[in-house]
């Protein structure tokens, strides 16, 4: 992910310019030097109450953690499958002698 990082305070103030002061998304984005899409995303996020945002952040963090764990467990399973196939082949070789 590349691009400039903005503080949460900056984002909230940008959203307030749109929601409280009635400025358009286009003019606000242009004036602040941010992309229209970023500003739209911020408006969607910061229009919600702080408690709801925190709950969504917690859910997203848990989802990322679970996806990473699933990836790790899937990789471990695949390694164990390959090991089982290898050792089964080795076992057949030693019984043929």
Short mmCIF file of C-alpha atoms in Angstrom, two decimals:
data_model
loop_
_atom_site.label_atom_id
_atom_site.label_comp_id
_atom_site.label_asym_id
_atom_site.label_seq_id
_atom_site.Cartn_x
_atom_site.Cartn_y
_atom_site.Cartn_z
CA UNK A 1 0.00 0.00 0.00
CA UNK A 2 1.62 3.22 -1.10
CA UNK A 3 0.69 6.85 -0.80
CA UNK A 4 0.65 9.52 1.84
CA UNK A 5 -0.62 8.70 5.34
CA UNK A 6 -2.91 11.17 7.05
CA UNK A 7 -3.60 11.51 10.76
CA UNK A 8 -6.99 10.60 12.12
CA UNK A 9 -7.46 14.21 13.21
CA UNK A 10 -6.84 15.41 9.64
CA UNK A 11 -9.37 12.91 8.31
CA UNK A 12 -12.02 13.94 10.85
CA UNK A 13 -11.51 17.62 10.02
CA UNK A 14 -11.79 16.87 6.30
CA UNK A 15 -15.04 14.98 6.88
CA UNK A 16 -16.39 17.86 8.97
CA UNK A 17 -15.79 20.24 6.08
CA UNK A 18 -18.09 18.08 3.98
CA UNK A 19 -20.72 17.10 6.55
CA UNK A 20 -20.94 20.18 8.80
CA UNK A 21 -19.85 23.02 6.55
CA UNK A 22 -21.54 21.80 3.36
CA UNK A 23 -18.51 21.78 1.08
CA UNK A 24 -18.62 19.32 -1.82
CA UNK A 25 -16.48 16.22 -1.86
CA UNK A 26 -14.73 17.34 -5.05
CA UNK A 27 -13.82 20.81 -3.82
CA UNK A 28 -12.72 19.56 -0.39
CA UNK A 29 -10.57 16.79 -1.86
CA UNK A 30 -8.97 19.20 -4.32
CA UNK A 31 -8.36 21.88 -1.70
CA UNK A 32 -6.78 19.42 0.75
CA UNK A 33 -4.79 17.57 -1.91
CA UNK A 34 -6.35 14.16 -1.24
CA UNK A 35 -8.02 11.82 -3.67
CA UNK A 36 -11.78 11.91 -4.09
CA UNK A 37 -11.99 8.19 -3.25
CA UNK A 38 -10.04 8.62 -0.01
CA UNK A 39 -12.31 11.43 1.09
CA UNK A 40 -15.41 9.34 0.26
CA UNK A 41 -14.01 6.47 2.31
CA UNK A 42 -13.31 8.81 5.22
CA UNK A 43 -16.84 10.23 5.09
CA UNK A 44 -18.29 6.70 5.20
CA UNK A 45 -16.06 5.80 8.14
CA UNK A 46 -16.27 8.95 10.26
CA UNK A 47 -20.01 9.57 9.86
CA UNK A 48 -20.51 6.55 12.15
CA UNK A 49 -20.36 6.92 15.93
CA UNK A 50 -16.94 6.27 17.49
CA UNK A 51 -18.23 3.20 19.33
CA UNK A 52 -19.45 1.61 16.08
CA UNK A 53 -16.14 2.43 14.35
CA UNK A 54 -14.20 0.82 17.20
CA UNK A 55 -16.37 -2.29 17.02
CA UNK A 56 -15.82 -2.55 13.26
CA UNK A 57 -12.06 -2.05 13.72
CA UNK A 58 -12.00 -4.83 16.32
CA UNK A 59 -13.92 -7.15 14.00
CA UNK A 60 -11.60 -6.37 11.09
CA UNK A 61 -8.52 -7.00 13.25
CA UNK A 62 -9.93 -10.34 14.37
CA UNK A 63 -10.77 -11.26 10.77
CA UNK A 64 -7.19 -10.45 9.64
CA UNK A 65 -5.82 -12.54 12.51
CA UNK A 66 -8.07 -15.48 11.65
CA UNK A 67 -7.17 -15.31 7.96
CA UNK A 68 -3.45 -15.36 8.83
CA UNK A 69 -3.98 -18.32 11.15
CA UNK A 70 -5.97 -20.16 8.48
CA UNK A 71 -3.17 -19.57 5.97
CA UNK A 72 -0.58 -20.91 8.44
CA UNK A 73 -2.66 -23.98 9.33
CA UNK A 74 -3.36 -24.71 5.67
CA UNK A 75 0.37 -24.55 4.92
CA UNK A 76 1.11 -26.88 7.84
CA UNK A 77 -1.53 -29.32 6.60
CA UNK A 78 -0.06 -29.31 3.10
CA UNK A 79 3.44 -29.97 4.50
CA UNK A 80 2.11 -32.86 6.56
CA UNK A 81 0.34 -34.31 3.51
CA UNK A 82 3.57 -34.18 1.51
CA UNK A 83 5.48 -35.76 4.39
CA UNK A 84 2.92 -38.56 4.66
CA UNK A 85 3.24 -39.30 0.94
CA UNK A 86 7.05 -39.25 1.19
CA UNK A 87 7.19 -41.57 4.18
CA UNK A 88 4.62 -43.91 2.67
CA UNK A 89 6.88 -44.21 -0.37
CA UNK A 90 9.93 -44.80 1.82
CA UNK A 91 8.04 -47.45 3.75
CA UNK A 92 7.20 -49.33 0.55
CA UNK A 93 10.85 -49.22 -0.54
CA UNK A 94 12.10 -50.73 2.73
CA UNK A 95 9.58 -53.58 2.66
CA UNK A 96 10.64 -54.59 -0.87
CA UNK A 97 14.22 -55.30 0.12
#
